[in-house]
Tab-separated table of C-alpha atoms in Angstrom:
chain	number	residue	atom	x	y	z
A	1	MET	CA	0.000	0.000	0.000
A	2	ALA	CA	2.838	2.355	0.859
A	3	VAL	CA	4.417	1.721	-2.552
A	4	ASN	CA	1.142	2.560	-4.303
A	5	ASP	CA	0.752	5.744	-2.232
A	6	LEU	CA	4.294	6.755	-3.142
A	7	ALA	CA	3.571	6.192	-6.828
A	8	ASP	CA	0.436	8.316	-6.557
A	9	GLU	CA	2.361	11.098	-4.812
A	10	ARG	CA	5.014	11.050	-7.546
A	11	ALA	CA	2.369	11.162	-10.267
A	12	ALA	CA	0.645	14.097	-8.527
A	13	ALA	CA	3.935	15.940	-8.155
A	14	ALA	CA	4.700	15.358	-11.827
A	15	ALA	CA	1.275	16.723	-12.797
A	16	ARG	CA	1.827	19.864	-10.712
A	17	SER	CA	5.152	20.467	-12.462
A	18	VAL	CA	3.509	20.551	-15.895
A	19	THR	CA	2.962	24.272	-16.376
A	20	ALA	CA	1.163	26.002	-19.237
A	21	VAL	CA	4.567	27.086	-20.563
A	22	THR	CA	5.700	23.461	-20.688
A	23	VAL	CA	2.531	22.404	-22.523
A	24	VAL	CA	2.890	25.176	-25.095
A	25	SER	CA	6.629	24.732	-25.629
A	26	VAL	CA	6.541	20.938	-25.980
A	27	PHE	CA	3.239	20.252	-27.686
A	28	GLY	CA	3.132	23.492	-29.666
A	29	ILE	CA	6.438	22.609	-31.301
A	30	LEU	CA	5.439	19.004	-31.988
A	31	TYR	CA	2.082	19.910	-33.539
A	32	ALA	CA	3.649	22.722	-35.547
A	33	ALA	CA	6.236	20.253	-36.860
A	34	GLN	CA	3.418	17.946	-37.957
A	35	GLY	CA	1.563	20.758	-39.706
A	36	PHE	CA	4.723	22.091	-41.324
A	37	THR	CA	5.729	18.734	-42.743
A	38	ALA	CA	2.227	17.723	-43.819
A	39	SER	CA	1.738	21.036	-45.629
A	40	LEU	CA	4.695	20.209	-47.865
A	41	ALA	CA	2.923	17.084	-49.079
A	42	GLN	CA	-0.497	18.715	-49.336
A	43	PHE	CA	0.297	22.100	-50.869
A	44	VAL	CA	3.950	22.645	-51.758
A	45	LEU	CA	5.032	19.413	-53.438
A	46	PRO	CA	2.052	19.245	-55.842
A	47	SER	CA	2.849	22.818	-56.941
A	48	ILE	CA	6.517	21.996	-57.553
A	49	LEU	CA	5.740	18.787	-59.403
A	50	ARG	CA	3.256	20.555	-61.656
A	51	ASP	CA	5.766	23.327	-62.335
A	52	LYS	CA	8.235	20.648	-63.447
A	53	GLY	CA	5.714	19.111	-65.818
A	54	VAL	CA	4.515	16.119	-63.847
A	55	PRO	CA	1.042	15.074	-65.104
A	56	LEU	CA	-1.947	16.006	-62.977
A	57	ALA	CA	-3.003	12.353	-62.717
A	58	GLN	CA	0.267	11.516	-60.953
A	59	ILE	CA	0.100	14.608	-58.732
A	60	GLY	CA	-3.390	13.659	-57.593
A	61	LEU	CA	-2.087	10.335	-56.336
A	62	THR	CA	0.081	12.120	-53.760
A	63	TYR	CA	-3.032	12.789	-51.669
A	64	LEU	CA	-3.396	9.048	-51.138
A	65	LEU	CA	-0.203	9.268	-49.121
A	66	PHE	CA	-2.194	10.826	-46.300
A	67	SER	CA	-3.708	7.396	-45.735
A	68	PRO	CA	-1.347	6.654	-42.778
A	69	LEU	CA	-3.119	9.421	-40.854
A	70	VAL	CA	-6.395	7.530	-41.319
A	71	LEU	CA	-4.936	4.042	-40.827
A	72	LYS	CA	-2.787	4.795	-37.764
A	73	PRO	CA	-5.235	3.156	-35.285
A	74	PHE	CA	-4.093	-0.204	-36.665
A	75	TRP	CA	-0.542	0.170	-35.304
A	76	ALA	CA	-1.355	2.470	-32.372
A	77	PRO	CA	-2.100	-0.506	-30.039
A	78	ALA	CA	1.428	-1.835	-30.522
A	79	MET	CA	2.816	1.570	-29.578
A	80	ASP	CA	0.547	1.673	-26.523
A	81	ARG	CA	1.675	-1.787	-25.439
A	82	TRP	CA	5.309	-0.730	-25.634
A	83	SER	CA	4.872	2.692	-24.007
A	84	MET	CA	2.198	1.840	-21.423
A	85	GLY	CA	2.466	4.026	-18.363
A	86	LEU	CA	5.803	5.662	-19.115
A	87	ALA	CA	6.047	9.190	-20.479
A	88	THR	CA	9.752	8.587	-21.037
A	89	ARG	CA	8.928	5.925	-23.635
A	90	ARG	CA	6.425	8.204	-25.356
A	91	LEU	CA	9.107	10.865	-25.553
A	92	ALA	CA	11.622	8.334	-26.869
A	93	VAL	CA	9.298	7.522	-29.773
A	94	ILE	CA	8.659	11.212	-30.418
A	95	HIS	CA	12.376	12.019	-30.481
A	96	LEU	CA	13.028	9.051	-32.774
A	97	CYS	CA	10.347	10.258	-35.195
A	98	GLN	CA	11.673	13.807	-35.159
A	99	VAL	CA	15.238	12.659	-35.786
A	100	SER	CA	14.002	10.401	-38.586
A	101	LEU	CA	12.335	13.371	-40.277
A	102	VAL	CA	15.533	15.395	-39.987
A	103	LEU	CA	17.538	12.588	-41.610
A	104	ILE	CA	14.959	12.110	-44.378
A	105	PHE	CA	15.027	15.803	-45.295
A	106	LEU	CA	18.830	15.877	-45.143
A	107	CYS	CA	18.921	12.985	-47.612
A	108	ALA	CA	16.451	14.846	-49.820
A	109	ALA	CA	18.680	17.942	-49.683
A	110	LEU	CA	21.693	15.914	-50.867
A	111	LEU	CA	19.837	14.704	-53.981
A	112	ASN	CA	19.764	18.196	-55.549
A	113	PRO	CA	17.919	17.088	-58.685
A	114	GLU	CA	18.380	19.279	-61.738
A	115	ASN	CA	15.062	18.176	-63.182
A	116	LEU	CA	12.582	17.122	-60.551
A	117	SER	CA	10.165	15.409	-62.932
A	118	GLN	CA	12.937	13.110	-64.203
A	119	ALA	CA	14.835	12.651	-60.955
A	120	PHE	CA	11.763	11.540	-59.049
A	121	ASN	CA	9.815	8.820	-60.771
A	122	PRO	CA	6.361	8.342	-59.248
A	123	ALA	CA	7.217	5.088	-57.464
A	124	TRP	CA	10.304	6.575	-55.756
A	125	MET	CA	8.435	9.729	-54.802
A	126	ALA	CA	5.493	7.755	-53.413
A	127	ALA	CA	7.795	5.546	-51.328
A	128	ALA	CA	9.662	8.550	-49.866
A	129	LEU	CA	6.484	10.442	-49.029
A	130	LEU	CA	4.865	7.347	-47.569
A	131	ILE	CA	7.777	6.970	-45.145
A	132	VAL	CA	7.437	10.623	-44.137
A	133	MET	CA	3.700	10.305	-43.527
A	134	VAL	CA	4.092	7.077	-41.521
A	135	VAL	CA	6.656	8.853	-39.334
A	136	ILE	CA	4.324	11.834	-38.895
A	137	ALA	CA	1.401	9.555	-38.023
A	138	SER	CA	3.531	7.664	-35.477
A	139	GLN	CA	4.728	10.914	-33.928
A	140	ASP	CA	1.123	12.067	-33.733
A	141	ILE	CA	0.036	8.881	-31.918
A	142	SER	CA	2.717	9.336	-29.259
A	143	THR	CA	2.222	13.095	-28.961
A	144	ASP	CA	-1.540	12.818	-28.433
A	145	ALA	CA	-1.098	9.950	-25.975
A	146	LEU	CA	1.528	11.886	-24.041
A	147	ALA	CA	-0.837	14.861	-23.802
A	148	ILE	CA	-3.560	12.616	-22.380
A	149	GLU	CA	-1.278	10.762	-19.966
A	150	ALA	CA	0.996	13.529	-18.694
A	151	VAL	CA	-0.960	16.783	-18.931
A	152	PRO	CA	-3.202	17.333	-15.872
A	153	THR	CA	-6.901	17.946	-16.474
A	154	ASN	CA	-6.660	21.634	-15.570
A	155	ARG	CA	-4.177	22.111	-18.447
A	156	ARG	CA	-6.111	20.208	-21.096
A	157	GLY	CA	-7.718	23.354	-22.430
A	158	VAL	CA	-4.224	24.730	-23.052
A	159	ALA	CA	-3.258	21.425	-24.692
A	160	GLY	CA	-6.256	21.600	-27.023
A	161	SER	CA	-5.489	25.206	-27.904
A	162	THR	CA	-1.864	24.333	-28.542
A	163	GLN	CA	-2.808	21.449	-30.825
A	164	VAL	CA	-5.065	23.585	-33.016
A	165	ALA	CA	-2.910	26.727	-33.071
A	166	GLY	CA	0.318	24.763	-33.552
A	167	THR	CA	-1.075	22.825	-36.488
A	168	TYR	CA	-2.434	25.997	-38.097
A	169	LEU	CA	0.904	27.755	-37.631
A	170	GLY	CA	2.818	24.796	-39.058
A	171	TYR	CA	0.640	24.752	-42.151
A	172	VAL	CA	1.125	28.490	-42.652
A	173	LEU	CA	4.899	28.250	-42.363
A	174	GLY	CA	5.092	25.177	-44.563
A	175	SER	CA	2.925	26.570	-47.348
A	176	SER	CA	4.056	30.206	-47.294
A	177	ALA	CA	7.687	30.138	-46.145
A	178	TRP	CA	9.234	27.030	-47.670
A	179	LEU	CA	8.130	27.607	-51.284
A	180	PRO	CA	9.679	31.125	-51.576
A	181	LEU	CA	12.868	29.685	-50.080
A	182	TYR	CA	12.872	26.972	-52.752
A	183	VAL	CA	12.267	29.504	-55.536
A	184	ALA	CA	15.052	31.801	-54.316
A	185	PHE	CA	17.762	29.309	-53.355
A	186	GLY	CA	16.823	25.938	-54.823
A	187	TRP	CA	15.902	22.482	-53.588
A	188	SER	CA	19.014	21.657	-51.569
A	189	VAL	CA	19.036	24.866	-49.548
A	190	ALA	CA	15.293	24.709	-48.878
A	191	MET	CA	15.447	21.086	-47.721
A	192	GLY	CA	18.571	21.767	-45.685
A	193	VAL	CA	16.895	24.680	-43.900
A	194	LEU	CA	13.858	22.502	-43.205
A	195	ALA	CA	16.056	19.783	-41.711
A	196	PHE	CA	17.894	22.380	-39.606
A	197	ILE	CA	14.640	23.895	-38.291
A	198	LEU	CA	13.293	20.457	-37.355
A	199	ALA	CA	16.580	19.614	-35.631
A	200	VAL	CA	16.433	22.801	-33.553
A	201	LEU	CA	12.788	22.196	-32.641
A	202	THR	CA	13.604	18.610	-31.643
A	203	ALA	CA	16.387	19.864	-29.380
A	204	VAL	CA	14.035	22.375	-27.752
A	205	VAL	CA	11.481	19.627	-27.075
A	206	LYS	CA	14.220	17.460	-25.595
A	207	VAL	CA	15.231	20.222	-23.206
A	208	THR	CA	11.753	21.408	-22.186
A	209	SER	CA	10.024	18.036	-21.759
A	210	GLY	CA	11.839	17.025	-18.583
A	211	SER	CA	8.789	17.553	-16.357
A	212	LEU	CA	6.857	15.087	-18.522
A	213	SER	CA	9.412	12.306	-17.998
A	214	ALA	CA	7.578	10.588	-15.155
A	215	PRO	CA	5.045	7.756	-14.992
A	216	ALA	CA	1.771	9.255	-16.166
A	217	PHE	CA	-0.346	6.624	-14.376
A	218	ARG	CA	0.058	3.403	-12.414
A	219	VAL	CA	-0.442	0.280	-14.502
A	220	GLU	CA	-2.554	-2.289	-12.666
A	221	ASN	CA	-4.358	-5.181	-14.321
A	222	HIS	CA	-5.129	-3.338	-17.545
A	223	PRO	CA	-6.049	-5.418	-20.600
A	224	ALA	CA	-3.683	-5.290	-23.540
A	225	PRO	CA	-4.389	-2.230	-25.716
A	226	SER	CA	-6.334	-3.103	-28.856
A	227	LEU	CA	-8.579	-1.497	-31.441
A	228	LEU	CA	-11.327	-4.004	-30.645
A	229	GLY	CA	-11.066	-3.095	-26.973
A	230	ALA	CA	-11.609	0.559	-27.905
A	231	LEU	CA	-14.757	-0.268	-29.858
A	232	ARG	CA	-16.119	-2.251	-26.900
A	233	ARG	CA	-16.049	0.755	-24.594
A	234	PRO	CA	-19.490	2.450	-24.484
A	235	GLN	CA	-18.001	5.819	-23.502
A	236	LEU	CA	-15.756	5.916	-26.556
A	237	VAL	CA	-18.479	4.697	-28.939
A	238	THR	CA	-20.838	7.369	-27.593
A	239	GLY	CA	-18.062	9.901	-27.996
A	240	ILE	CA	-17.589	8.885	-31.617
A	241	GLY	CA	-21.301	9.430	-32.229
A	242	PHE	CA	-21.135	12.910	-30.697
A	243	LEU	CA	-17.980	13.728	-32.665
A	244	VAL	CA	-19.671	12.729	-35.936
A	245	LEU	CA	-22.757	14.826	-35.181
A	246	TYR	CA	-20.778	17.883	-34.067
A	247	GLN	CA	-18.144	17.824	-36.802
A	248	LEU	CA	-20.508	16.909	-39.630
A	249	GLY	CA	-22.433	20.122	-39.065
A	250	GLY	CA	-19.305	22.244	-39.208
A	251	ARG	CA	-17.527	20.401	-41.987
A	252	LEU	CA	-20.492	20.412	-44.385
A	253	ALA	CA	-20.433	24.204	-44.434
A	254	ALA	CA	-16.654	24.579	-44.270
A	255	SER	CA	-16.068	22.319	-47.272
A	256	LEU	CA	-18.180	24.589	-49.510
A	257	LEU	CA	-16.764	27.979	-48.557
A	258	GLY	CA	-14.193	28.169	-51.365
A	259	PRO	CA	-16.568	27.273	-54.228
A	260	PHE	CA	-19.335	29.375	-52.645
A	261	MET	CA	-17.139	32.478	-52.647
A	262	ILE	CA	-16.213	31.947	-56.308
A	263	ASP	CA	-19.833	31.419	-57.346
A	264	ALA	CA	-20.838	34.511	-55.374
A	265	GLY	CA	-18.574	36.615	-57.555
A	266	LEU	CA	-15.424	36.972	-55.470
A	267	SER	CA	-12.195	36.996	-57.465
A	268	LEU	CA	-9.674	34.199	-57.107
A	269	ALA	CA	-7.205	36.668	-55.585
A	270	THR	CA	-9.761	37.665	-52.926
A	271	VAL	CA	-10.607	34.053	-52.154
A	272	SER	CA	-6.887	33.321	-51.877
A	273	TRP	CA	-6.222	35.896	-49.167
A	274	VAL	CA	-9.470	35.163	-47.330
A	275	VAL	CA	-8.713	31.423	-47.199
A	276	GLY	CA	-4.922	31.639	-46.996
A	277	ILE	CA	-4.562	34.518	-44.540
A	278	GLY	CA	-7.869	35.573	-43.036
A	279	THR	CA	-9.158	32.164	-42.043
A	280	VAL	CA	-5.791	30.984	-40.724
A	281	ILE	CA	-5.326	34.062	-38.539
A	282	ALA	CA	-8.914	33.727	-37.339
A	283	GLY	CA	-8.341	30.042	-36.606
A	284	ILE	CA	-5.188	30.709	-34.592
A	285	CYS	CA	-6.882	33.510	-32.632
A	286	GLY	CA	-9.858	31.266	-31.947
A	287	ALA	CA	-7.608	28.481	-30.732
A	288	VAL	CA	-5.663	30.826	-28.448
A	289	ILE	CA	-8.716	32.219	-26.639
A	290	GLY	CA	-10.463	28.838	-26.392
A	291	PRO	CA	-9.003	27.841	-22.990
A	292	ILE	CA	-10.326	31.062	-21.433
A	293	PHE	CA	-13.894	30.123	-22.297
A	294	ILE	CA	-13.373	26.479	-21.330
A	295	ARG	CA	-12.122	27.444	-17.900
A	296	GLY	CA	-15.143	29.665	-17.323
A	297	LEU	CA	-17.849	27.483	-18.856
A	298	GLY	CA	-16.615	23.897	-18.712
A	299	VAL	CA	-16.190	21.890	-21.883
A	300	SER	CA	-19.794	20.779	-22.435
A	301	ARG	CA	-21.304	24.240	-22.089
A	302	PHE	CA	-18.438	25.638	-24.159
A	303	LEU	CA	-19.268	23.218	-26.984
A	304	CYS	CA	-22.964	24.000	-26.672
A	305	LEU	CA	-22.392	27.769	-26.886
A	306	PHE	CA	-20.048	27.670	-29.838
A	307	ALA	CA	-22.153	25.156	-31.735
A	308	LEU	CA	-25.031	27.641	-31.493
A	309	LEU	CA	-22.789	30.533	-32.561
A	310	HIS	CA	-21.458	28.407	-35.412
A	311	ALA	CA	-25.019	27.578	-36.444
A	312	ALA	CA	-25.904	31.292	-36.413
A	313	CYS	CA	-22.904	32.001	-38.649
A	314	VAL	CA	-23.962	29.286	-41.091
A	315	VAL	CA	-27.508	30.653	-41.086
A	316	GLY	CA	-25.948	33.954	-42.120
A	317	LEU	CA	-24.319	32.208	-45.067
A	318	TRP	CA	-27.675	30.640	-45.875
A	319	GLY	CA	-29.252	34.089	-45.865
A	320	VAL	CA	-26.641	35.403	-48.258
A	321	ALA	CA	-27.090	32.360	-50.498
A	322	ILE	CA	-30.848	32.860	-50.861
A	323	GLY	CA	-31.051	36.646	-50.592
A	324	LYS	CA	-28.134	37.926	-52.677
A	325	PRO	CA	-28.011	41.270	-50.781
A	326	SER	CA	-26.067	44.240	-52.142
A	327	CYS	CA	-23.463	43.790	-49.406
A	328	ALA	CA	-23.039	40.079	-50.227
A	329	VAL	CA	-19.299	40.228	-50.875
A	330	GLU	CA	-18.509	41.984	-47.602
A	331	ALA	CA	-20.925	39.754	-45.686
A	332	ILE	CA	-19.415	36.583	-47.141
A	333	ILE	CA	-15.865	37.614	-46.234
A	334	VAL	CA	-16.867	38.437	-42.645
A	335	LEU	CA	-18.903	35.243	-42.263
A	336	VAL	CA	-16.193	33.000	-43.745
A	337	ILE	CA	-13.522	34.400	-41.418
A	338	LEU	CA	-15.905	34.168	-38.455
A	339	GLU	CA	-16.759	30.574	-39.376
A	340	SER	CA	-13.066	29.660	-39.330
A	341	ALA	CA	-12.596	31.182	-35.877
A	342	LEU	CA	-15.663	29.366	-34.526
A	343	PHE	CA	-14.556	26.069	-36.091
A	344	ALA	CA	-11.141	26.368	-34.420
A	345	LEU	CA	-12.701	27.327	-31.082
A	346	ALA	CA	-14.998	24.318	-31.201
A	347	TYR	CA	-12.141	21.973	-32.031
A	348	VAL	CA	-10.263	23.087	-28.928
A	349	GLY	CA	-13.225	21.929	-26.865
A	350	LEU	CA	-13.568	18.726	-28.864
A	351	PHE	CA	-9.879	17.994	-28.320
A	352	VAL	CA	-10.402	18.239	-24.555
A	353	LYS	CA	-13.495	16.032	-24.745
A	354	MET	CA	-11.657	13.468	-26.856
A	355	MET	CA	-8.861	13.342	-24.292
A	356	GLY	CA	-11.425	12.544	-21.604
A	357	TRP	CA	-12.998	9.732	-23.631
A	358	CYS	CA	-9.689	7.852	-23.940
A	359	ALA	CA	-8.770	5.004	-21.609
A	360	ALA	CA	-5.547	5.562	-19.688
A	361	HIS	CA	-4.000	2.250	-20.720
A	362	GLN	CA	-4.510	2.784	-24.477
A	363	ALA	CA	-4.633	6.528	-24.941
A	364	GLY	CA	-2.824	6.410	-28.282
A	365	THR	CA	-5.215	3.835	-29.736
A	366	ASP	CA	-8.388	5.576	-28.585
A	367	PHE	CA	-7.347	9.054	-29.665
A	368	SER	CA	-6.066	7.797	-33.023
A	369	LEU	CA	-9.420	6.150	-33.634
A	370	LEU	CA	-11.231	9.399	-32.875
A	371	GLN	CA	-8.942	11.358	-35.187
A	372	SER	CA	-9.348	8.807	-37.964
A	373	VAL	CA	-13.120	9.067	-37.703
A	374	ASP	CA	-12.800	12.853	-37.920
A	375	SER	CA	-10.481	12.612	-40.943
A	376	ALA	CA	-12.799	10.203	-42.727
A	377	LEU	CA	-15.695	12.497	-41.865
A	378	ALA	CA	-13.868	15.462	-43.390
A	379	ILE	CA	-13.357	13.542	-46.632
A	380	GLY	CA	-16.937	12.293	-46.701
A	381	ALA	CA	-18.397	15.704	-45.841
A	382	GLY	CA	-16.356	17.361	-48.560
A	383	LEU	CA	-17.458	14.888	-51.191
A	384	GLY	CA	-21.070	14.742	-50.034
A	385	ALA	CA	-21.530	18.487	-49.619
A	386	SER	CA	-20.188	19.168	-53.108
A	387	LEU	CA	-22.448	16.561	-54.685
A	388	VAL	CA	-25.549	17.718	-52.799
A	389	ALA	CA	-24.839	21.410	-53.410
A	390	GLY	CA	-24.519	20.685	-57.116
A	391	VAL	CA	-28.054	19.262	-57.117
A	392	ILE	CA	-30.017	21.319	-54.583
A	393	GLY	CA	-27.815	24.380	-54.155
A	394	TYR	CA	-25.688	25.890	-51.393
A	395	SER	CA	-28.591	27.208	-49.341
A	396	LEU	CA	-30.051	23.841	-48.370
A	397	VAL	CA	-26.621	22.447	-47.466
A	398	PHE	CA	-26.011	25.449	-45.204
A	399	LEU	CA	-29.444	24.917	-43.656
A	400	LEU	CA	-28.670	21.238	-43.006
A	401	SER	CA	-25.323	22.213	-41.502
A	402	ALA	CA	-27.005	24.679	-39.129
A	403	PHE	CA	-29.600	22.079	-38.126
A	404	LEU	CA	-26.903	19.531	-37.249
A	405	LEU	CA	-24.981	22.132	-35.228
A	406	VAL	CA	-28.094	22.984	-33.223
A	407	ALA	CA	-28.667	19.273	-32.608
A	408	ALA	CA	-25.047	18.939	-31.452
A	409	ALA	CA	-25.515	21.909	-29.117
A	410	ILE	CA	-28.553	20.241	-27.531
A	411	VAL	CA	-26.619	17.006	-27.015
A	412	ALA	CA	-23.641	18.903	-25.552
A	413	PHE	CA	-25.929	20.776	-23.152
A	414	ALA	CA	-27.593	17.555	-22.032
A	415	ALA	CA	-24.206	15.873	-21.558
A	416	GLY	CA	-22.977	18.765	-19.424
A	417	ARG	CA	-25.852	18.803	-16.955
A	418	PRO	CA	-24.869	15.714	-14.891
A	419	ALA	CA	-21.277	16.924	-14.752
A	420	ALA	CA	-22.172	20.327	-13.336
A	421	ALA	CA	-21.310	19.220	-9.805
A	422	THR	CA	-17.816	18.069	-10.818
A	423	PRO	CA	-16.408	20.764	-13.117
A	424	HIS	CA	-12.850	19.529	-12.629
A	425	HIS	CA	-13.637	16.573	-14.863
A	426	ILE	CA	-14.549	18.728	-17.848
A	427	SER	CA	-12.288	21.746	-17.517
């Protein structure tokens, strides 16, 4: 008994030592590194390949390389079994993944191809990118699990904010900073700088993560982590249902914003800065202020409030779609930027909720499953919304989106009522 009490005291002391600065410095860097690297595959590389004459059919196949981010629940249990209960092992995997990315980009810098379309045949390119995305997915499994295991509940709002803002920031840097560097100095310099930046960030994480290097929980008679075990847990299955309802409402509208702006008469240049600058800044700002609202409201009421605000924003888009007012362009720009901020705010709360739904002994598996469902939902919502909007128009899709968000708000409110007496569980 004394040994168990000592373990509990050590775990409590470790939790107290995890400050907001530690959460931001460690997890902000790791999530930014994920966003930075993923943006190269999603935005930058297709642009370079097309500029070098690679056919569009081959470029389109690069998006299939994001499949490890959807499939990662299948190897997450093995990582949970190896890391169970020890933050030091989670960090070891994270450092290994970061170092692997540095080495991969250093190797890419040494290639210095004169003609990218000839130097990289599709099979070689696919293999290289697949390795990168598997490493990113593995780093993400360990990073999310570490956040669940080692970050105390009163810091989870900060963790959620850091995840959203860090990913946004990484995407911005990857898509807007790396490409000009490549244009000005060439492939080798750009890849070398990327490897150097990742190496520095990895070193910073190594230095600042010391307070996380303690047992995150005591392992006692837990079943072996498994994907089937996750699906047998009613709390997680219910959480998946809520996640689908909440995110489907937001993603249906979000997936149509670009085409809607074009069809409403906005120029491509205007759409570019609204989507590329306005929405990203709004998203980062939303993510940063999210923990303030969570601390004051609790997660369930926070999600309820911002689902209703999100629904009101989408109703505004619906009004523009059916009314065509004289101020439509200005209204659309304001509503699109506001929608991005509300989407980011809501995801901070969802991140905290998702952390609470995960079992301590298989945090990586459970959270990976939730993220995979969300990723698949994003793909399905994008495809479905475009098809439906092409048949019945934007207005009805926006109306459906608002209806689902209101339904999600009602569910969130109902879920928060029993927890009102124990706010420490949801803050």
